[in-house]
Coordinates of C-alpha atoms and ligand atoms in Angstrom, one line a residue:
X1 CA 6.5 -31.7 14.3
X2 CA 9.2 -32.2 11.9
X3 CA 11.7 -29.7 10.6
X4 CA 13.3 -29.5 8.0
X5 CA 17.0 -28.3 7.3
X6 CA 16.6 -26.0 3.7
X7 CA 19.8 -24.4 4.9
X8 CA 21.5 -22.6 7.3
X9 CA 24.3 -20.2 6.3
X10 CA 26.6 -17.9 9.0
X11 CA 25.5 -14.0 9.3
X12 CA 26.7 -10.9 11.3
X13 CA 27.7 -13.3 14.3
X14 CA 24.1 -15.5 13.5
X15 CA 22.2 -17.7 11.9
X16 CA 20.7 -17.2 8.9
X17 CA 18.0 -20.4 8.1
X18 CA 15.5 -21.8 6.1
X19 CA 13.3 -24.7 6.7
X20 CA 9.8 -26.1 5.5
X21 CA 6.7 -28.5 7.9
X22 CA 4.0 -30.5 6.5
X23 CA 1.1 -27.5 8.1
X24 CA -1.7 -29.2 9.7
X25 CA -3.4 -25.7 8.7
X26 CA -2.6 -25.5 5.5
X27 CA -2.2 -29.1 4.9
X28 CA 0.7 -28.4 2.8
X29 CA 4.5 -28.0 3.0
X30 CA 5.3 -24.6 3.8
X31 CA 8.8 -22.6 4.6
X32 CA 10.2 -19.7 6.3
X33 CA 13.0 -18.4 7.3
X34 CA 14.3 -18.1 10.5
X35 CA 17.5 -15.0 11.8
X36 CA 19.0 -16.2 14.2
X37 CA 20.6 -13.2 16.0
X38 CA 24.1 -14.4 17.8
X39 CA 22.6 -13.7 21.1
X40 CA 20.2 -16.9 20.8
X41 CA 23.2 -18.8 21.7
X42 CA 22.7 -17.5 25.2
X43 CA 19.1 -18.2 25.5
X44 CA 15.7 -17.2 24.6
X45 CA 15.0 -14.0 22.7
X46 CA 12.4 -11.8 21.8
X47 CA 11.1 -12.7 18.1
X48 CA 10.1 -10.1 15.8
X49 CA 7.5 -11.4 12.7
X50 CA 7.9 -10.1 8.7
X51 CA 5.1 -10.8 6.7
X52 CA 6.3 -9.5 3.1
X53 CA 3.6 -8.4 0.5
X54 CA 2.4 -9.6 -3.2
X55 CA 4.2 -12.6 -5.5
X56 CA 6.4 -13.1 -2.5
X57 CA 7.6 -15.2 -1.0
X58 CA 9.9 -16.5 2.5
X59 CA 13.1 -15.2 0.0
X60 CA 12.6 -12.1 -0.5
X61 CA 12.8 -10.5 3.0
X62 CA 15.3 -12.4 3.9
X63 CA 18.0 -11.5 0.5
X64 CA 16.4 -8.1 0.3
X65 CA 16.0 -6.1 2.9
X66 CA 19.2 -5.8 5.2
X67 CA 17.4 -6.4 8.2
X68 CA 19.8 -9.2 9.6
X69 CA 22.4 -6.3 10.7
X70 CA 20.3 -5.2 13.2
X71 CA 18.4 -8.1 14.4
X72 CA 22.9 -9.1 15.5
X73 CA 22.8 -5.4 17.1
X74 CA 19.2 -5.6 18.8
X75 CA 19.9 -9.3 20.1
X76 CA 16.3 -10.1 18.0
X77 CA 15.0 -13.5 16.2
X78 CA 13.9 -12.7 12.3
X79 CA 11.3 -14.9 11.0
X80 CA 9.6 -14.7 7.8
X81 CA 7.2 -16.5 6.4
X82 CA 5.9 -17.2 2.7
X83 CA 2.7 -15.6 1.8
X84 CA 0.9 -18.8 0.5
X85 CA 0.3 -22.1 0.9
X86 CA 2.2 -23.5 -2.3
X87 CA 1.8 -27.1 -4.0
X88 CA -1.5 -26.6 -4.9
X89 CA -3.7 -27.0 -8.2
X90 CA -6.7 -24.6 -6.9
X91 CA -8.9 -23.9 -10.2
X92 CA -7.4 -19.9 -11.6
X93 CA -4.3 -20.2 -7.8
X94 CA -1.8 -19.5 -10.0
X95 CA -3.6 -16.8 -12.6
X96 CA -3.3 -13.5 -11.1
X97 CA 0.0 -11.8 -8.5
X98 CA -2.7 -11.0 -6.2
X99 CA -4.8 -13.8 -5.9
X100 CA -3.8 -17.2 -4.3
X101 CA 0.0 -18.1 -4.6
X102 CA 2.2 -15.4 -3.6
X103 CA -0.8 -13.2 -2.3
X104 CA -2.7 -14.8 1.2
X105 CA -3.8 -11.5 2.4
X106 CA -2.9 -13.3 6.1
X107 CA -6.9 -14.1 6.8
X108 CA -9.0 -18.2 6.9
X109 CA -10.6 -18.1 3.7
X110 CA -13.9 -19.1 4.2
X111 CA -15.0 -19.9 0.6
X112 CA -14.8 -22.7 -1.2
X113 CA -12.2 -24.0 -2.6
X114 CA -9.8 -21.9 -0.8
X115 CA -11.0 -22.3 3.0
X116 CA -9.3 -26.0 2.9
X117 CA -6.4 -24.6 2.2
X118 CA -5.7 -21.4 2.9
X119 CA -6.0 -20.5 6.4
X120 CA -2.6 -18.0 7.1
X121 CA -4.2 -16.0 9.9
X122 CA -4.7 -19.3 12.1
X123 CA -1.0 -21.1 10.5
X124 CA 0.6 -17.1 11.6
X125 CA -1.3 -17.1 15.3
X126 CA -1.2 -20.6 16.4
X127 CA 0.8 -23.0 14.3
X128 CA 3.9 -21.3 13.8
X129 CA 4.5 -19.1 16.4
X130 CA 4.7 -23.0 18.8
X131 CA 6.7 -24.6 15.8
X132 CA 9.1 -21.8 15.9
X133 CA 9.3 -21.9 19.6
X134 CA 9.2 -25.9 19.9
X135 CA 12.5 -25.6 17.6
X136 CA 14.4 -22.3 18.3
X137 CA 15.6 -20.3 21.2
X138 CA 12.5 -17.8 21.4
X139 CA 11.7 -15.9 23.9
X140 CA 7.2 -16.6 23.7
X141 CA 6.6 -13.2 25.7
X142 CA 8.2 -11.0 23.7
X143 CA 7.0 -10.8 20.4
X144 CA 6.1 -7.5 18.3
X145 CA 5.5 -7.6 14.4
X146 CA 5.6 -6.0 10.9
X147 CA 5.1 -6.4 7.3
X148 CA 5.3 -4.6 3.6
X149 CA 2.3 -3.5 1.5
X150 CA -0.3 -6.8 2.0
X151 CA 2.3 -8.5 5.1
X152 CA 2.1 -4.4 6.6
X153 CA -2.1 -5.1 6.2
X154 CA -1.5 -8.6 7.5
X155 CA 1.0 -7.6 10.5
X156 CA -1.7 -4.8 11.4
X157 CA -4.5 -7.0 11.0
X158 CA -2.8 -9.4 13.3
X159 CA -1.6 -6.9 16.4
X160 CA -4.7 -5.0 16.7
X161 CA -6.7 -8.4 17.0
X162 CA -3.9 -10.0 19.2
X163 CA -2.9 -7.2 21.2
X164 CA -1.8 -9.1 24.1
X165 CA 0.1 -10.9 21.1
X166 CA 2.2 -8.7 20.1
X167 CA 4.6 -5.6 21.9
X168 CA 4.9 -3.5 19.5
X169 CA 4.3 -2.6 15.2
X170 CA 4.9 -0.8 12.4
X171 CA 4.5 -1.6 8.2
X172 CA 5.9 -0.2 5.2
X173 CA 3.3 1.2 2.3
X174 CA 0.8 -1.0 4.9
X175 CA -3.1 -1.9 2.5
X176 CA -4.7 -0.6 5.6
X177 CA -8.3 -0.3 3.8
X178 CA -8.1 -3.3 2.0
X179 CA -12.6 -3.6 2.2
X180 CA -11.8 0.2 0.5
X181 CA -9.3 -0.9 -2.4
X182 CA -8.7 -3.0 -6.0
X183 CA -6.0 -5.6 -4.3
X184 CA -8.3 -5.5 -0.9
X185 CA -11.9 -6.2 -2.8
X186 CA -10.4 -9.1 -5.1
X187 CA -9.0 -11.1 -2.3
X188 CA -11.9 -10.1 0.1
X189 CA -14.4 -11.6 -2.2
X190 CA -13.0 -15.2 -2.9
X191 CA -11.7 -15.4 0.5
X192 CA -14.4 -14.8 2.6
X193 CA -17.2 -14.0 0.2
X194 CA -19.0 -10.8 -0.8
X195 CA -20.5 -10.1 2.4
X196 CA -19.0 -7.7 3.5
X197 CA -19.4 -7.5 6.6
X198 CA -17.0 -10.7 7.3
X199 CA -14.4 -8.5 5.5
X200 CA -13.5 -5.9 8.3
X201 CA -12.3 -8.6 11.0
X202 CA -9.1 -8.5 8.2
X203 CA -9.5 -4.5 7.8
X204 CA -6.6 -2.3 10.2
X205 CA -9.1 1.1 9.1
X206 CA -12.3 -1.5 10.2
X207 CA -10.5 -3.3 13.5
X208 CA -8.4 -0.6 15.6
X209 CA -11.0 2.2 17.2
X210 CA -11.6 -1.3 19.5
X211 CA -7.9 -2.5 19.2
X212 CA -7.1 -1.7 22.9
X213 CA -3.8 -1.4 20.9
X214 CA -1.5 1.0 23.1
X215 CA 1.8 1.0 21.8
X216 CA 2.7 3.6 18.8
X217 CA 2.3 2.1 15.5
X218 CA 5.5 3.8 13.1
X219 CA 4.1 3.4 9.1
X220 CA 6.6 4.9 6.2
X221 CA 5.1 4.9 3.5
X222 CA 6.9 6.0 0.0
X223 CA 5.4 9.1 -2.4
X224 CA 6.7 8.0 -5.1
X225 CA 5.0 4.4 -4.6
X226 CA 2.6 3.9 -7.2
X227 CA 0.0 2.1 -5.1
X228 CA 0.0 4.8 -2.9
X229 CA -3.3 6.6 -4.0
X230 CA -5.1 3.1 -4.9
X231 CA -4.7 0.8 -3.1
X232 CA -2.8 2.2 0.1
X233 CA -3.9 4.8 1.6
X234 CA -2.3 5.5 4.9
X235 CA -3.9 8.4 6.5
X236 CA -6.9 6.2 6.8
X237 CA -5.9 4.5 8.6
X238 CA -4.6 7.1 10.6
X239 CA -6.7 9.4 10.3
X240 CA -9.2 6.3 12.3
X241 CA -6.1 5.8 14.5
X242 CA -5.9 9.0 16.0
X243 CA -9.7 9.8 17.1
X244 CA -10.3 6.5 18.2
X245 CA -6.5 7.2 20.7
X246 CA -4.0 5.3 18.8
X247 CA -0.3 6.7 18.3
X248 CA 0.1 6.5 14.6
X249 CA 3.3 8.3 13.3
X250 CA 3.3 8.2 9.3
X251 CA 6.4 9.4 7.8
X252 CA 5.9 10.3 4.2
X253 CA 9.4 9.6 2.2
X254 CA 9.6 12.3 -0.5
X255 CA 11.3 9.8 -4.1
X256 CA 10.7 6.0 -2.2
X257 CA 8.8 3.8 -4.4
X258 CA 6.8 0.7 -4.0
X259 CA 10.2 -1.6 -4.2
X260 CA 12.5 -3.1 -1.4
X261 CA 15.0 -0.4 -1.9
X262 CA 12.5 2.1 0.0
X263 CA 12.8 -1.3 3.1
X264 CA 16.1 -1.4 3.0
X265 CA 16.2 2.3 3.8
X266 CA 14.8 2.4 6.2
X267 CA 14.8 -0.5 8.1
X268 CA 16.5 0.5 10.4
X269 CA 14.5 2.5 12.3
X270 CA 11.8 -0.3 11.9
X271 CA 13.7 -2.8 13.5
X272 CA 15.2 0.0 16.8
X273 CA 11.9 1.3 17.4
X274 CA 10.7 -3.2 18.2
X275 CA 13.9 -3.4 19.4
X276 CA 12.9 -0.7 22.1
X277 CA 9.2 -2.6 22.5
X278 CA 10.9 -5.6 22.6
X279 CA 13.1 -4.7 25.9
X280 CA 11.7 -2.7 27.6
X281 CA 10.7 -4.2 31.6
X282 CA 7.2 -4.8 32.2
X283 CA 5.3 -3.9 35.4
X284 CA 7.0 -3.6 38.2
Ligands
GSH1 N1 3.4 -4.7 -10.2 C1 3.4 -6.1 -9.2 C2 3.1 -6.0 -8.4 C3 3.2 -7.2 -7.0 C4 4.9 -6.0 -5.7 O1 5.3 -5.1 -6.0 N2 5.2 -6.7 -5.1 C5 6.0 -6.9 -3.4 C6 4.8 -6.6 -2.6 S1 3.6 -5.5 -2.9 C7 6.8 -6.7 -3.7 O2 7.7 -7.1 -2.5 N3 7.4 -7.9 -4.2 C8 9.0 -8.3 -4.4 C9 10.1 -8.0 -4.2 O3 10.2 -7.4 -4.7 O4 10.8 -9.0 -4.1 C10 3.7 -7.6 -10.3 O5 3.0 -7.7 -10.5 O6 4.9 -7.7 -9.3

């Protein structure tokens, strides 16, 4: 596994890096960002995965969210991947902001031509963790995940389908019921085909009842977010989770919109939420 360093810069005593590798899952070069906290110099540290929303690359989070300060305080590594394969030119791939490039929706596509490359679910569950564990001082036994909007959807789906992999999950303005909202219906039709039965594997609200998820889920949602009622609908997830015995803290934040200004405002609390789970001693 060859890793190319794009940049490395000192940040809050640690190192913010951007890297590129050839992905076996997407059959494209993929970029991702890793923040190594100062504690990583002494040995492996827990890792907190961040998944971004529509139109983002690996850059938005590391330049706008302000998470490095809190990761350094708690001794957590942050990893932020890109949101889709890049460098392809599939038919229509770059036409819309909510489908194709920048909009991989963290699924393994089954519909041609996307199925050959748009395999972000497997990329994030298998390939990238193996690469990061091999190349950086990451403790694979301590992983958590969070994200924004489409990335909140990805974080919830990865966590709910893999409760033994991740200790905690949180989200900012997540898409929680993609099978029922226009962004999700468009993406899932394109990537997974018209059979809605196949969509449930990537729908947090459909997954949560049988997920076996155990730790409290934190969701922050701006009340002035213009996507709230049409695309995000967090109360739908909170209701179903509540009836399934999964604890969800849904915080509606007055005046906040969908932007990284909102994310940055509540970032400290999300990193602390994960740090508590990642540094808790498990077992006897
Ligand atoms: N209306 C927006 C929708 C995309 C959007 O709001 N993207 C959010 C995630 S869903 C984002 O994080 N954008 C990048 C940024 O703010 O840095 C557009 O067309 O660009």
